[in-house]
Short mmCIF file of C-alpha atoms and ligand atoms in Angstrom, two decimals:
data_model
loop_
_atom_site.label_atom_id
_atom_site.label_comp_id
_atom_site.label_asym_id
_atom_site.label_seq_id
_atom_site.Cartn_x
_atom_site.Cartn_y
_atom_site.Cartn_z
CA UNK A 194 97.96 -21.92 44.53
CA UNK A 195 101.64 -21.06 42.67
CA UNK A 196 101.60 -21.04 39.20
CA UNK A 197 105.38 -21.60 37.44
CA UNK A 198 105.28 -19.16 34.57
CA UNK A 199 108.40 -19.50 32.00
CA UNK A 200 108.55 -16.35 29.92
CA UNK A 201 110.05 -15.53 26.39
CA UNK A 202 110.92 -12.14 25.88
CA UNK A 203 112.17 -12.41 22.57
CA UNK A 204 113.43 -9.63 20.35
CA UNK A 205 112.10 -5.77 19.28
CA UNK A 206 109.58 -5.00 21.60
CA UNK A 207 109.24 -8.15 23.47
CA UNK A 208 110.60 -7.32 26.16
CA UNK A 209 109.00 -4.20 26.81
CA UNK A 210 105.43 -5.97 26.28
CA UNK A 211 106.52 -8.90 28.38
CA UNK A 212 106.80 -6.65 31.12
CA UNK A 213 103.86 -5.45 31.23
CA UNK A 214 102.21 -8.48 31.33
CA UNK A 215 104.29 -9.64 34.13
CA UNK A 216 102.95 -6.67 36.15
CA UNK A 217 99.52 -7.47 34.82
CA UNK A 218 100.18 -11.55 36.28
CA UNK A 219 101.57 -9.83 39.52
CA UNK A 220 98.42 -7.59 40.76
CA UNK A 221 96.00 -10.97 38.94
CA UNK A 222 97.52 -13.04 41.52
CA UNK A 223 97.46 -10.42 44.05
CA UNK A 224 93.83 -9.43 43.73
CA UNK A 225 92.90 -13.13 43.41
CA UNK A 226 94.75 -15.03 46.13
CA UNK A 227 97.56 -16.82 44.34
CA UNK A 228 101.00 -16.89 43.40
CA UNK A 229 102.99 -16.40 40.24
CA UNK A 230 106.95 -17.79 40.16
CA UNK A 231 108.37 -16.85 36.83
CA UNK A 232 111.30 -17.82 35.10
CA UNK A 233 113.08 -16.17 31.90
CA UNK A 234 114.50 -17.96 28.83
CA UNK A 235 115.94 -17.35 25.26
CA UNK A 236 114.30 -17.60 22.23
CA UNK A 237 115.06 -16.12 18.96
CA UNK A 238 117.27 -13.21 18.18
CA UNK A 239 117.92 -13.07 21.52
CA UNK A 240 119.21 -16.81 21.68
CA UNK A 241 121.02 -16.42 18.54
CA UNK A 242 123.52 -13.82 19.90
CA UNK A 243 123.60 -15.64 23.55
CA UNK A 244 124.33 -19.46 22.50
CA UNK A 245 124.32 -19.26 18.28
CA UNK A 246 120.90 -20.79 18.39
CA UNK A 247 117.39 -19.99 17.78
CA UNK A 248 116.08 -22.40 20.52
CA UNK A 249 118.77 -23.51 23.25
CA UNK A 250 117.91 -26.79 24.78
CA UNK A 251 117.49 -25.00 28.38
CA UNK A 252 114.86 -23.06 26.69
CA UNK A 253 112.48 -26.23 25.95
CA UNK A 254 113.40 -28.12 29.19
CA UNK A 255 112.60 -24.68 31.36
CA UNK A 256 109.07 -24.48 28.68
CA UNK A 257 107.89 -28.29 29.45
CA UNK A 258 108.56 -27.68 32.91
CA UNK A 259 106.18 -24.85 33.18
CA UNK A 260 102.41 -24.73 33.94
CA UNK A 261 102.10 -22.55 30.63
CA UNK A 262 104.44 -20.29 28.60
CA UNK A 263 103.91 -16.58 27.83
CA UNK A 264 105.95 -15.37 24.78
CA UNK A 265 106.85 -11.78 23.64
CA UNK A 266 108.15 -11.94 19.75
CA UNK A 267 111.02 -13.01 17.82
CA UNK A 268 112.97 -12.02 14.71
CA UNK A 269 114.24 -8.46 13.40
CA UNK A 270 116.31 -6.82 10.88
CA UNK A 271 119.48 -8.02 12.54
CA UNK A 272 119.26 -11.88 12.11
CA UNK A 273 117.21 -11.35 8.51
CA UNK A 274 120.44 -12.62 6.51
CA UNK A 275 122.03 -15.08 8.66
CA UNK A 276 122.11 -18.96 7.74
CA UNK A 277 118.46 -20.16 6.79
CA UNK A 278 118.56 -22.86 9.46
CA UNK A 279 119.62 -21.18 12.70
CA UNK A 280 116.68 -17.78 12.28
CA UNK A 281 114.60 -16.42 14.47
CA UNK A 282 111.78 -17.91 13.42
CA UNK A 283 113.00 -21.95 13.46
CA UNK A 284 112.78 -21.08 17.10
CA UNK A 285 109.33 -20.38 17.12
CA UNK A 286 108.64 -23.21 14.87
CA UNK A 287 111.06 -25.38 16.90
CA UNK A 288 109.11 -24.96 20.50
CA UNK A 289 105.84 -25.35 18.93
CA UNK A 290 107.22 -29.06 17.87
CA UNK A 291 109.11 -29.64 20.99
CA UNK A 292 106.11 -28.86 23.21
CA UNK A 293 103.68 -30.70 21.16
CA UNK A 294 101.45 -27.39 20.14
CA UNK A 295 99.27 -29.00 17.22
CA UNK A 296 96.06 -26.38 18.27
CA UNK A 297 96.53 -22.70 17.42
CA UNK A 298 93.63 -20.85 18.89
CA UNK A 299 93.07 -17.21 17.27
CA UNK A 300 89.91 -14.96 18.59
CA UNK A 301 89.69 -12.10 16.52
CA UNK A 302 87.46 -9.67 18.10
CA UNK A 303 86.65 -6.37 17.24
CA UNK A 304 86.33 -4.32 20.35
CA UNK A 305 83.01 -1.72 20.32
CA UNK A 306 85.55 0.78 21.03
CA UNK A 307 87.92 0.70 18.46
CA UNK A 308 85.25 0.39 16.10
CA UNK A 309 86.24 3.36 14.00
CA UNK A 310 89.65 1.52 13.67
CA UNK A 311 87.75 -1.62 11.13
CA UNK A 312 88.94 -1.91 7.84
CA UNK A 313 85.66 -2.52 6.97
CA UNK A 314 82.76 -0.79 5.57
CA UNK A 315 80.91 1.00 8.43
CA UNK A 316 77.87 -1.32 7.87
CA UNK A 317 79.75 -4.47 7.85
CA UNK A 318 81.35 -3.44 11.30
CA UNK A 319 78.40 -2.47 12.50
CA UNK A 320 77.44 -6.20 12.49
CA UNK A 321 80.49 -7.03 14.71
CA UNK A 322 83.30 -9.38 14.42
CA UNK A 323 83.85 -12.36 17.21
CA UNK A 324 85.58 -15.12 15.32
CA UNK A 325 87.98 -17.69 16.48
CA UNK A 326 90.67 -19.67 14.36
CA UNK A 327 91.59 -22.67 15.08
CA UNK A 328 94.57 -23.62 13.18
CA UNK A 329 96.40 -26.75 13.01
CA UNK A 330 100.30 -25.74 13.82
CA UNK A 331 102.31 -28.52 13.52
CA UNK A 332 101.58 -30.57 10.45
CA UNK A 333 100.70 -29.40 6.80
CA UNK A 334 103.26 -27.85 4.15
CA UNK A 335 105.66 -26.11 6.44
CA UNK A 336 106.30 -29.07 7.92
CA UNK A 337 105.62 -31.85 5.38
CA UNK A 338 108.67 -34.35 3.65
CA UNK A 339 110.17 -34.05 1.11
CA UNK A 340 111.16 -30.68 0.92
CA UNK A 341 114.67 -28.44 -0.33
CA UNK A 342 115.55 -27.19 -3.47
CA UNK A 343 117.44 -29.42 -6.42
CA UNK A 344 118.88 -28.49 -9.98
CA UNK A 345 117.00 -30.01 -12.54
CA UNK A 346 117.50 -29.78 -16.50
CA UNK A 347 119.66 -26.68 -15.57
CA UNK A 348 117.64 -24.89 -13.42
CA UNK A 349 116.86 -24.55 -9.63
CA UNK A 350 113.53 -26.21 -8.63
CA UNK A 351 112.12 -25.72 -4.82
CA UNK A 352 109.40 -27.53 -3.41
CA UNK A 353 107.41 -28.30 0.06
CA UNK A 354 104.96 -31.19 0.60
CA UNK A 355 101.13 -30.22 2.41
CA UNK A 356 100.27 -33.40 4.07
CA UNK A 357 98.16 -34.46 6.70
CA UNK A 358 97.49 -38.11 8.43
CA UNK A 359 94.21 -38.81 9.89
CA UNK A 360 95.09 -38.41 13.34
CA UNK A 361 96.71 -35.12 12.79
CA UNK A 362 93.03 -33.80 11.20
CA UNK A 363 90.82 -35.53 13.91
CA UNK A 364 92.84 -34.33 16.79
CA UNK A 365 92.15 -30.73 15.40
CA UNK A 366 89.32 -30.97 14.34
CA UNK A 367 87.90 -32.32 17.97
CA UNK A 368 89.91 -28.76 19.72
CA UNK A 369 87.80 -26.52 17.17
CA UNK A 370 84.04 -28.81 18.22
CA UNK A 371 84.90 -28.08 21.46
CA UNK A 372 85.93 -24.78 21.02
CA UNK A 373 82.45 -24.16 18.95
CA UNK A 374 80.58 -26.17 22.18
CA UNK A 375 81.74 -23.27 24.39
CA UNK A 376 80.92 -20.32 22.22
CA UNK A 377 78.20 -20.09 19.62
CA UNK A 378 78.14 -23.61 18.35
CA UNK A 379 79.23 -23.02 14.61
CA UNK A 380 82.56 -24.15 13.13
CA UNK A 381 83.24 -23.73 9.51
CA UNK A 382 85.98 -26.33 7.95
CA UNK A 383 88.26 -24.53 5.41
CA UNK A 384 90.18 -26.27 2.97
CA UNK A 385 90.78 -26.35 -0.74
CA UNK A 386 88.64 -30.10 -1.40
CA UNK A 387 88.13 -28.69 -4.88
CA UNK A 388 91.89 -29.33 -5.94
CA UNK A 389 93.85 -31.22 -2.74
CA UNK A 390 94.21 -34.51 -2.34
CA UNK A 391 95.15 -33.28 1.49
CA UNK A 392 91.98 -31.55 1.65
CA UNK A 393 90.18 -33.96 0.67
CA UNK A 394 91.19 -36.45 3.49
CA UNK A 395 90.71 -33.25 5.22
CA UNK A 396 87.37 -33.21 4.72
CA UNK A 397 86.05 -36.54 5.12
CA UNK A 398 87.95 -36.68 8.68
CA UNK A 399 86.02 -33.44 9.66
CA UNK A 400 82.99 -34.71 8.74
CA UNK A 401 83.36 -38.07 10.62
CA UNK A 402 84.35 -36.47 13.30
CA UNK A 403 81.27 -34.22 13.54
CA UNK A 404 79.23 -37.25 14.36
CA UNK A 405 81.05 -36.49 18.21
CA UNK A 406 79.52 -33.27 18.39
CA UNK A 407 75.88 -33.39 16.88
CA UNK A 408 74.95 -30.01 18.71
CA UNK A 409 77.78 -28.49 17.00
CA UNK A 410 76.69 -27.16 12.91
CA UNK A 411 79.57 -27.80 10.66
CA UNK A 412 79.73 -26.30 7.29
CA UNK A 413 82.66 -26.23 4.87
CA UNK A 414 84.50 -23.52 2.46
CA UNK A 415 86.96 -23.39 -0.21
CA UNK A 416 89.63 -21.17 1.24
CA UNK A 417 89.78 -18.93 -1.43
CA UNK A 418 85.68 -18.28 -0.55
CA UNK A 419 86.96 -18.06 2.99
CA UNK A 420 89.49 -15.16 2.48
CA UNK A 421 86.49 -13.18 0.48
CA UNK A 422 83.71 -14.05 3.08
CA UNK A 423 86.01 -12.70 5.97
CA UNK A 424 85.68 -8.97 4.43
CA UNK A 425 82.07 -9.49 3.00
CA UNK A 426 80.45 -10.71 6.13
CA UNK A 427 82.92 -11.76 8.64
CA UNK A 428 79.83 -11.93 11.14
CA UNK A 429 78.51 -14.82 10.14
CA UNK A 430 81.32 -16.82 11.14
CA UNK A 431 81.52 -18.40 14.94
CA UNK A 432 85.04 -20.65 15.00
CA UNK A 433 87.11 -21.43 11.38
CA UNK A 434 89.06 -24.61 11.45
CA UNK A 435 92.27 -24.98 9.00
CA UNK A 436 95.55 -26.64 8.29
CA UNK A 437 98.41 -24.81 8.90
CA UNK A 438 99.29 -22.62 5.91
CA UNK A 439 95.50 -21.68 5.66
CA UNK A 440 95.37 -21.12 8.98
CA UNK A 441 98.24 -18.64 8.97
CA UNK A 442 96.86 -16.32 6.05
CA UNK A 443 93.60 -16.23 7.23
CA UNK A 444 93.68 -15.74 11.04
CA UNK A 445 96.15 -12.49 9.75
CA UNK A 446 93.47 -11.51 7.38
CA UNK A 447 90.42 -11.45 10.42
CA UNK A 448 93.36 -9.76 12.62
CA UNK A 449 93.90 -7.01 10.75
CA UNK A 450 90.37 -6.44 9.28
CA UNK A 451 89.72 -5.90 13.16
CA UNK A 452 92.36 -2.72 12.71
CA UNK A 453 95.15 -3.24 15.25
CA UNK A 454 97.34 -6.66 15.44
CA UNK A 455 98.28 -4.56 18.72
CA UNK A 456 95.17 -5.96 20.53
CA UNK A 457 94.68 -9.62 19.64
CA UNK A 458 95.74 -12.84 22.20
CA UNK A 459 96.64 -16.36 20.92
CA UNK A 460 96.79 -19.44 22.46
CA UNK A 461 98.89 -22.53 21.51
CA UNK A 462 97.86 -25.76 23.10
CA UNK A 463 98.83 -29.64 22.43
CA UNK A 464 97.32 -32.64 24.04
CA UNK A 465 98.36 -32.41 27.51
CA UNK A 466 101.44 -30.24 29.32
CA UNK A 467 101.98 -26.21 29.38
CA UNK A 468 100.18 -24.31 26.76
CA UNK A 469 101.94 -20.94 24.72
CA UNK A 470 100.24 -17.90 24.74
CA UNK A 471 101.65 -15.21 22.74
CA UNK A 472 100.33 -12.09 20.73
CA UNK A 473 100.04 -11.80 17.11
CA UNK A 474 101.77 -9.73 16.40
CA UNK A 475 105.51 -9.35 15.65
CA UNK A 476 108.81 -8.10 17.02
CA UNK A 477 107.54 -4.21 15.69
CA UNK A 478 111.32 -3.43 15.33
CA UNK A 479 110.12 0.02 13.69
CA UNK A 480 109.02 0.99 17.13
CA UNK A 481 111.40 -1.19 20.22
CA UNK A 482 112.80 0.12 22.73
CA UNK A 483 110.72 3.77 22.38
CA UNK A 484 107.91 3.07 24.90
CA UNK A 485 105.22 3.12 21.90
CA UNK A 486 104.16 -0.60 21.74
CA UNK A 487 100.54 -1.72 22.27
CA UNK A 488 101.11 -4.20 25.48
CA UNK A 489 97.27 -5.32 25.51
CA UNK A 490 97.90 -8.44 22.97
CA UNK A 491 99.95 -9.87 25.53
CA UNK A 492 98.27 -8.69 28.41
CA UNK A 493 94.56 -10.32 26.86
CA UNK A 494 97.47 -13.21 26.01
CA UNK A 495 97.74 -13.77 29.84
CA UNK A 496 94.29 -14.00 30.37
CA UNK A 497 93.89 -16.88 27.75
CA UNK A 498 96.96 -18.19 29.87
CA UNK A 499 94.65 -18.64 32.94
CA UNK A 500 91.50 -19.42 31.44
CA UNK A 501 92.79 -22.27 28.77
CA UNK A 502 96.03 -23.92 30.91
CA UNK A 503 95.09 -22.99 34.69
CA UNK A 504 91.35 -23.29 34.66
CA UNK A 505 91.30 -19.62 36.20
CA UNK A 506 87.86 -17.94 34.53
CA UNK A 507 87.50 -15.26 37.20
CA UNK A 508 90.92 -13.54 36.87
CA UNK A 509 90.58 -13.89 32.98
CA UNK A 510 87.50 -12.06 32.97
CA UNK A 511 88.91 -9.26 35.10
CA UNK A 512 91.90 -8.77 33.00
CA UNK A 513 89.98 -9.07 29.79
CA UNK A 514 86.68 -6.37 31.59
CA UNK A 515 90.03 -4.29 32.59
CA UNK A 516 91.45 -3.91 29.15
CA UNK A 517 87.81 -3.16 28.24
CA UNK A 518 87.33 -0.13 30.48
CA UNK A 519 91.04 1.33 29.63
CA UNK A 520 89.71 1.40 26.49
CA UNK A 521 86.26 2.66 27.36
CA UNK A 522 87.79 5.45 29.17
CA UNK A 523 89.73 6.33 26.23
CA UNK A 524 93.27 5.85 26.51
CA UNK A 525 95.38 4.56 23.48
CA UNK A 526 98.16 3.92 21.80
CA UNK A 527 100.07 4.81 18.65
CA UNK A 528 98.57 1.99 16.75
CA UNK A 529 95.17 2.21 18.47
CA UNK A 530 95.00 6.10 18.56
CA UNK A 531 91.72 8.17 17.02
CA UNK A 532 90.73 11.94 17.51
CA UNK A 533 89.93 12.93 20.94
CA UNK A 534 91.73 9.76 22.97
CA UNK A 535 94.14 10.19 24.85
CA UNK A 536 97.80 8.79 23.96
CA UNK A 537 99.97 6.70 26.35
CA UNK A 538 102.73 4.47 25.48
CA UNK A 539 103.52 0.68 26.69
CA UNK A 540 104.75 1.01 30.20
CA UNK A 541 101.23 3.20 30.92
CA UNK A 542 98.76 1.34 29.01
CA UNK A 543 99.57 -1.52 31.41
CA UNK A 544 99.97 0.39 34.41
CA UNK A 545 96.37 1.90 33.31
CA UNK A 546 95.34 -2.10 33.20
CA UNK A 547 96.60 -2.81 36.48
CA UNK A 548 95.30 -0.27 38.37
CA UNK A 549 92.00 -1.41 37.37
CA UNK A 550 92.60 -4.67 38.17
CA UNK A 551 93.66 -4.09 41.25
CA UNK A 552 90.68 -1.83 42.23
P1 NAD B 700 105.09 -6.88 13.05
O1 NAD B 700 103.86 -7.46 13.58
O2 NAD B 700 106.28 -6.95 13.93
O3 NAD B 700 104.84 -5.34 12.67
C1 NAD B 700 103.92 -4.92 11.67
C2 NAD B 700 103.49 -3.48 11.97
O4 NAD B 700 102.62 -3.46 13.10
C3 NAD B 700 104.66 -2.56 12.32
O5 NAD B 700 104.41 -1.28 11.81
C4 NAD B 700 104.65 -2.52 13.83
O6 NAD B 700 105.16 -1.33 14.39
C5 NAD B 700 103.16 -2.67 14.15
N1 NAD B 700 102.95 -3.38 15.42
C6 NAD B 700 103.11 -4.71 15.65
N2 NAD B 700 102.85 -4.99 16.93
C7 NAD B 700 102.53 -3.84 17.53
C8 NAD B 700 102.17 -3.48 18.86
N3 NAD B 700 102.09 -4.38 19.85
N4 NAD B 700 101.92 -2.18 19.12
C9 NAD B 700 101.98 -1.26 18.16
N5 NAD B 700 102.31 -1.52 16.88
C10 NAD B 700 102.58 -2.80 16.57
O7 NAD B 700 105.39 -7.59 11.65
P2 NAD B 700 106.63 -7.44 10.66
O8 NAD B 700 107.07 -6.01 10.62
O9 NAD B 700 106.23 -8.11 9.42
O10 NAD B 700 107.79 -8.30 11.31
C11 NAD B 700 108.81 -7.79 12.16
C12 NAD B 700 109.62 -8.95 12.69
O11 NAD B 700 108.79 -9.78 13.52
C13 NAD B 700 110.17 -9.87 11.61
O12 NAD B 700 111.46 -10.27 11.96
C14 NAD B 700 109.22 -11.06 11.62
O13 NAD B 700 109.83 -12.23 11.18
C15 NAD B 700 108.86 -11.13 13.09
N6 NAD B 700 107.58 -11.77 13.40
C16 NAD B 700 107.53 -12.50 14.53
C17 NAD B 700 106.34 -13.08 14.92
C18 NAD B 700 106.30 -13.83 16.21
O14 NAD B 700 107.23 -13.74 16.98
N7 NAD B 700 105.25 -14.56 16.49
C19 NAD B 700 105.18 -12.89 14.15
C20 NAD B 700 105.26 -12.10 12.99
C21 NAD B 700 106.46 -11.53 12.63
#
């Protein structure tokens, strides 16, 4: 088996993470019988100073032609003040429309291991933290019509639309019953019914849909309920399905109650072609180029790659038991680091990661 993987460094320490997780897909395929062929394309920063564009056309044609897409992080200090509609960030928002990626999938775990590291009250840690976010990417208020800015009686006004068609909530809402099927068979609907018109359409679609998936238990929460609940007992939540800007503030909120955006995986998926799998986090320009970035965000982000596009459970679960025992064993970096561990910057933690892989 090949697998065609394009790859988007980005900007900051994108590249320095990407390349650890190309080493991690080399000694996967190695250990496990198949072949990776990967090729490299601009997004971002990056793109900006290459071709004057966020997202060059080459870069979605060499995407869609891919069996998935792993992405490092865009954006940085240098493109902060340049023309609103050529940043970094269009080009992330740009390949998540031109692949189709409606389903953002965000586990937020906290490891046993970096326990101490929960911005939570021992007790409440103690109870453990395995949620996943499903948010809706593509739709919603940073996408919605009409939006801009206008003068009216003298004085600048700015405004977005949040809305949602049917099909955009039911086509979500059936990614996070199936995600709930595979894990603990709980999915809470967030919205903001009490207010939103959007939400609630939301709402009523969720619940109609739930008549699919009667093993599945569906409750709902206000949002605001939902940003409280996630510090006062994030336990008690299985998988969290929201619109987009919901789904953005709260899947950052479980992220960094867990303590380090440096360990957490995402997945971006649409209805059929190559997913995008990317960490959380950020371009970290306070740290690129200095060997001090936490690669394991990307690396976990590579095992989502194989279990969620290629159907490739057995390599996941090495990558994802590898990461564990690094851990286990006590090696960390900056962001990660506690009394007693020992630190190691980007390039080792994944050589640390491969070497157990490959044992
Ligand atoms: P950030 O996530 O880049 O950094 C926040 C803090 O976390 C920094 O102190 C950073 O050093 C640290 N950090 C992040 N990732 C880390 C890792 N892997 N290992 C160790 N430490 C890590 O967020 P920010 O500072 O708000 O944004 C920086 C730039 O990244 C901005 O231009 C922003 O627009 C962009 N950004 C991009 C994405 C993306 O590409 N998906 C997401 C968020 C922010």
């Amino acid at each position: 088996m090949s697998l065609n993987i394009c790859l988007l460094p980005g900007d900051g320490i994108g590249p320095e993470i990407m390349a650890q997780a190309v080493k991690i897909m080399d000694v996967t395929a190695k250990a496990f019988g198949f072949t990776v062929a990967t090729s490299e394309a601009l997004l971002g920063g990056a793109a900006i100073d290459a071709a004057g564009t966020p997202l060059p056309e080459a870069t979605v044609a060499a995407c869609t032609a891919a069996d998935a897409v792993l992405l490092g992080a865009v954006g940085g200090p240098k493109w902060d003040n340049i023309e609103k509609s050529i940043r970094p960030e269009r080009g992330l928002l740009g390949i998540r429309k031109a692949m189709g990626l409606f389903a953002n999938l965000r586990p937020a775990t906290l490891f046993d291991e970096l326990r101490h590291a929960c911005l939570l009250r021992a007790d409440i840690a103690a109870q453990g933290l395995d949620v996943l976010i499903v948010r809706e990417l593509t739709g919603g208020i940073y996408f919605g019509e009409p939006k801009g800015e206008e003068t009216k009686d003298g004085e600048r006004r700015a405004f977005n639309t949040m809305v949602y068609a049917e099909s955009e909530i039911e086509r979500i809402a059936r990614v996070a019953f199936e995600a709930a099927r595979k894990r603990r068979g709980k999915l809470c609907s967030v919205d903001k019914a009490n207010v939103l018109d959007v939400s609630q359409l939301w709402r009523e679609v969720v619940i109609r849909t739930a008549k699919d998936y009667p093993d599945v238990e569906l409750s709902h929460m206000y949002v605001d309920n939902a940003a409280m609940q996630l510090v006062r007992a994030p336990h008690q939540f299985d998988v969290m399905v929201t619109g987009n800007l919901f789904g953005d503030i709260l899947s950052d909120e479980a992220a960094v109650i867990t303590g380090s955006i440096g360990m957490l995986p995402s997945a971006s998926l649409g209805s059929s072609g190559p997913g995008l799998y990317e960490p959380i986090h950020g371009s970290a320009p306070d740290i690129a180029g200095q060997d001090k970035a936490n690669p394991l965000a990307t690396i976990l982000s590579v095992a989502m790659m194989l279990r969620h596009s290629l159907d490739m459970a057995a390599p996941a679960e090495a990558i994802e038991a590898a990461a564990r025992a690094v851990l286990k064993e006590g090696w960390r970096t900056g962001d990660i680091m506690q009394e007693g561990a020992k630190l190691v910057g980007c390039e080792k933690m994944g050589s640390l990661v491969a070497e157990r892989i490959a044992k």
